[in-house]
Amino acid sequence: AVDRRGGMRRFALAAPDVIGDSGSPDAVLAPLTGRIVKVVVRPGDEVARDAPLAVLEAMKMDHVLKAPRDGVVSRVCVSEGQQAMQDSVLLEFEDPA
């Protein structure tokens, strides 16, 4: 909570299990601006929901980005060492064949 000029404001942090959940079943967006430390998958890889996809370092913490659903990685838009801006697309998915 923050008290500013007599007015109180309350804020809540997102739960850790939603990091990497863009709200879209077909993409993973960067939850924060940071550096891509590791990319675990490649295009064509089949993944299960919540499988680790990449690691983003932001604010001196590592954030594991997870698959939003079962599917096939259709595109990896980043590489290790690259800076990623908040809300930029990191990976895209498609339905398995």
PDB file of C-alpha atoms in Angstrom:
ATOM      1  CA  ALA A   1       0.000   0.000   0.000  1.00  0.00           C
ATOM      2  CA  VAL A   2       1.145   3.533  -0.732  1.00  0.00           C
ATOM      3  CA  ASP A   3      -0.032   6.575   1.208  1.00  0.00           C
ATOM      4  CA  ARG A   4       0.103   9.699  -0.942  1.00  0.00           C
ATOM      5  CA  ARG A   5      -1.323  13.005   0.262  1.00  0.00           C
ATOM      6  CA  GLY A   6      -3.777  11.290   2.526  1.00  0.00           C
ATOM      7  CA  GLY A   7      -4.997   8.869  -0.153  1.00  0.00           C
ATOM      8  CA  MET A   8      -4.211   5.176   0.190  1.00  0.00           C
ATOM      9  CA  ARG A   9      -3.543   3.025  -2.896  1.00  0.00           C
ATOM     10  CA  ARG A  10      -3.162  -0.763  -2.828  1.00  0.00           C
ATOM     11  CA  PHE A  11      -1.232  -2.766  -5.412  1.00  0.00           C
ATOM     12  CA  ALA A  12      -0.895  -6.499  -5.985  1.00  0.00           C
ATOM     13  CA  LEU A  13       1.885  -8.428  -7.686  1.00  0.00           C
ATOM     14  CA  ALA A  14       1.126 -11.096 -10.268  1.00  0.00           C
ATOM     15  CA  ALA A  15       1.445 -14.632  -8.968  1.00  0.00           C
ATOM     16  CA  PRO A  16       4.655 -16.372 -10.119  1.00  0.00           C
ATOM     17  CA  ASP A  17       2.694 -19.050 -11.967  1.00  0.00           C
ATOM     18  CA  VAL A  18       1.393 -16.493 -14.477  1.00  0.00           C
ATOM     19  CA  ILE A  19       4.815 -15.313 -15.649  1.00  0.00           C
ATOM     20  CA  GLY A  20       4.974 -15.944 -19.346  1.00  0.00           C
ATOM     21  CA  ASP A  21       1.216 -16.183 -19.723  1.00  0.00           C
ATOM     22  CA  SER A  22       0.406 -13.565 -22.346  1.00  0.00           C
ATOM     23  CA  GLY A  23      -3.293 -14.295 -22.303  1.00  0.00           C
ATOM     24  CA  SER A  24      -2.861 -15.631 -25.833  1.00  0.00           C
ATOM     25  CA  PRO A  25      -2.647 -19.379 -26.323  1.00  0.00           C
ATOM     26  CA  ASP A  26      -0.398 -18.861 -29.362  1.00  0.00           C
ATOM     27  CA  ALA A  27       2.392 -16.646 -27.993  1.00  0.00           C
ATOM     28  CA  VAL A  28       4.612 -16.044 -24.988  1.00  0.00           C
ATOM     29  CA  LEU A  29       5.344 -12.377 -24.280  1.00  0.00           C
ATOM     30  CA  ALA A  30       8.108 -10.947 -22.127  1.00  0.00           C
ATOM     31  CA  PRO A  31       6.521 -10.165 -18.742  1.00  0.00           C
ATOM     32  CA  LEU A  32       9.293  -7.632 -18.013  1.00  0.00           C
ATOM     33  CA  THR A  33      12.119  -5.944 -19.871  1.00  0.00           C
ATOM     34  CA  GLY A  34      15.225  -8.069 -19.431  1.00  0.00           C
ATOM     35  CA  ARG A  35      17.906 -10.259 -20.976  1.00  0.00           C
ATOM     36  CA  ILE A  36      17.262 -13.728 -22.376  1.00  0.00           C
ATOM     37  CA  VAL A  37      19.614 -15.998 -20.429  1.00  0.00           C
ATOM     38  CA  LYS A  38      18.563 -19.338 -21.896  1.00  0.00           C
ATOM     39  CA  VAL A  39      16.281 -20.659 -24.639  1.00  0.00           C
ATOM     40  CA  VAL A  40      15.267 -24.254 -23.941  1.00  0.00           C
ATOM     41  CA  VAL A  41      13.207 -25.014 -27.082  1.00  0.00           C
ATOM     42  CA  ARG A  42      13.563 -24.810 -30.867  1.00  0.00           C
ATOM     43  CA  PRO A  43      11.002 -24.536 -33.664  1.00  0.00           C
ATOM     44  CA  GLY A  44       9.285 -27.880 -34.160  1.00  0.00           C
ATOM     45  CA  ASP A  45       9.607 -28.969 -30.516  1.00  0.00           C
ATOM     46  CA  GLU A  46       6.437 -30.362 -28.946  1.00  0.00           C
ATOM     47  CA  VAL A  47       5.818 -28.992 -25.460  1.00  0.00           C
ATOM     48  CA  ALA A  48       3.298 -29.607 -22.710  1.00  0.00           C
ATOM     49  CA  ARG A  49       1.478 -26.879 -20.810  1.00  0.00           C
ATOM     50  CA  ASP A  50       3.765 -25.274 -18.186  1.00  0.00           C
ATOM     51  CA  ALA A  51       6.940 -26.745 -19.733  1.00  0.00           C
ATOM     52  CA  PRO A  52       9.919 -24.375 -19.389  1.00  0.00           C
ATOM     53  CA  LEU A  53      10.661 -22.515 -22.629  1.00  0.00           C
ATOM     54  CA  ALA A  54      13.191 -19.828 -21.773  1.00  0.00           C
ATOM     55  CA  VAL A  55      14.736 -17.923 -18.885  1.00  0.00           C
ATOM     56  CA  LEU A  56      14.541 -14.126 -18.702  1.00  0.00           C
ATOM     57  CA  GLU A  57      16.782 -12.199 -16.307  1.00  0.00           C
ATOM     58  CA  ALA A  58      15.175  -9.020 -15.011  1.00  0.00           C
ATOM     59  CA  MET A  59      15.900  -7.028 -11.871  1.00  0.00           C
ATOM     60  CA  LYS A  60      18.708  -9.489 -10.988  1.00  0.00           C
ATOM     61  CA  MET A  61      16.236 -12.391 -10.873  1.00  0.00           C
ATOM     62  CA  ASP A  62      15.706 -15.281 -13.277  1.00  0.00           C
ATOM     63  CA  HIS A  63      12.130 -15.752 -14.515  1.00  0.00           C
ATOM     64  CA  VAL A  64      11.286 -19.115 -16.084  1.00  0.00           C
ATOM     65  CA  LEU A  65       8.854 -18.608 -18.953  1.00  0.00           C
ATOM     66  CA  LYS A  66       6.426 -21.502 -19.385  1.00  0.00           C
ATOM     67  CA  ALA A  67       4.291 -22.862 -22.204  1.00  0.00           C
ATOM     68  CA  PRO A  68       0.724 -21.497 -22.062  1.00  0.00           C
ATOM     69  CA  ARG A  69      -0.663 -24.772 -23.466  1.00  0.00           C
ATOM     70  CA  ASP A  70       0.241 -28.055 -25.143  1.00  0.00           C
ATOM     71  CA  GLY A  71       1.501 -27.417 -28.655  1.00  0.00           C
ATOM     72  CA  VAL A  72       4.387 -27.156 -31.078  1.00  0.00           C
ATOM     73  CA  VAL A  73       6.858 -24.273 -31.016  1.00  0.00           C
ATOM     74  CA  SER A  74       6.405 -22.638 -34.417  1.00  0.00           C
ATOM     75  CA  ARG A  75       8.821 -19.736 -33.973  1.00  0.00           C
ATOM     76  CA  VAL A  76      11.494 -18.596 -31.523  1.00  0.00           C
ATOM     77  CA  CYS A  77      11.835 -14.820 -31.846  1.00  0.00           C
ATOM     78  CA  VAL A  78      14.791 -14.310 -29.464  1.00  0.00           C
ATOM     79  CA  SER A  79      18.234 -15.718 -28.823  1.00  0.00           C
ATOM     80  CA  GLU A  80      20.374 -16.069 -25.718  1.00  0.00           C
ATOM     81  CA  GLY A  81      21.966 -12.807 -24.621  1.00  0.00           C
ATOM     82  CA  GLN A  82      19.369 -10.674 -26.408  1.00  0.00           C
ATOM     83  CA  GLN A  83      17.471  -7.891 -24.643  1.00  0.00           C
ATOM     84  CA  ALA A  84      13.697  -8.327 -24.676  1.00  0.00           C
ATOM     85  CA  MET A  85      11.305  -5.448 -24.120  1.00  0.00           C
ATOM     86  CA  GLN A  86       8.229  -5.948 -21.947  1.00  0.00           C
ATOM     87  CA  ASP A  87       5.308  -7.406 -23.947  1.00  0.00           C
ATOM     88  CA  SER A  88       7.493  -8.336 -26.938  1.00  0.00           C
ATOM     89  CA  VAL A  89       6.746 -11.722 -28.518  1.00  0.00           C
ATOM     90  CA  LEU A  90       9.377 -14.279 -27.510  1.00  0.00           C
ATOM     91  CA  LEU A  91       7.900 -17.532 -28.860  1.00  0.00           C
ATOM     92  CA  GLU A  92       4.903 -18.603 -30.919  1.00  0.00           C
ATOM     93  CA  PHE A  93       2.896 -21.850 -30.866  1.00  0.00           C
ATOM     94  CA  GLU A  94       0.683 -23.870 -33.153  1.00  0.00           C
ATOM     95  CA  ASP A  95      -1.452 -26.966 -32.697  1.00  0.00           C
ATOM     96  CA  PRO A  96       0.281 -30.339 -33.044  1.00  0.00           C
ATOM     97  CA  ALA A  97      -0.121 -32.020 -36.442  1.00  0.00           C
TER      98      ALA A  97
END
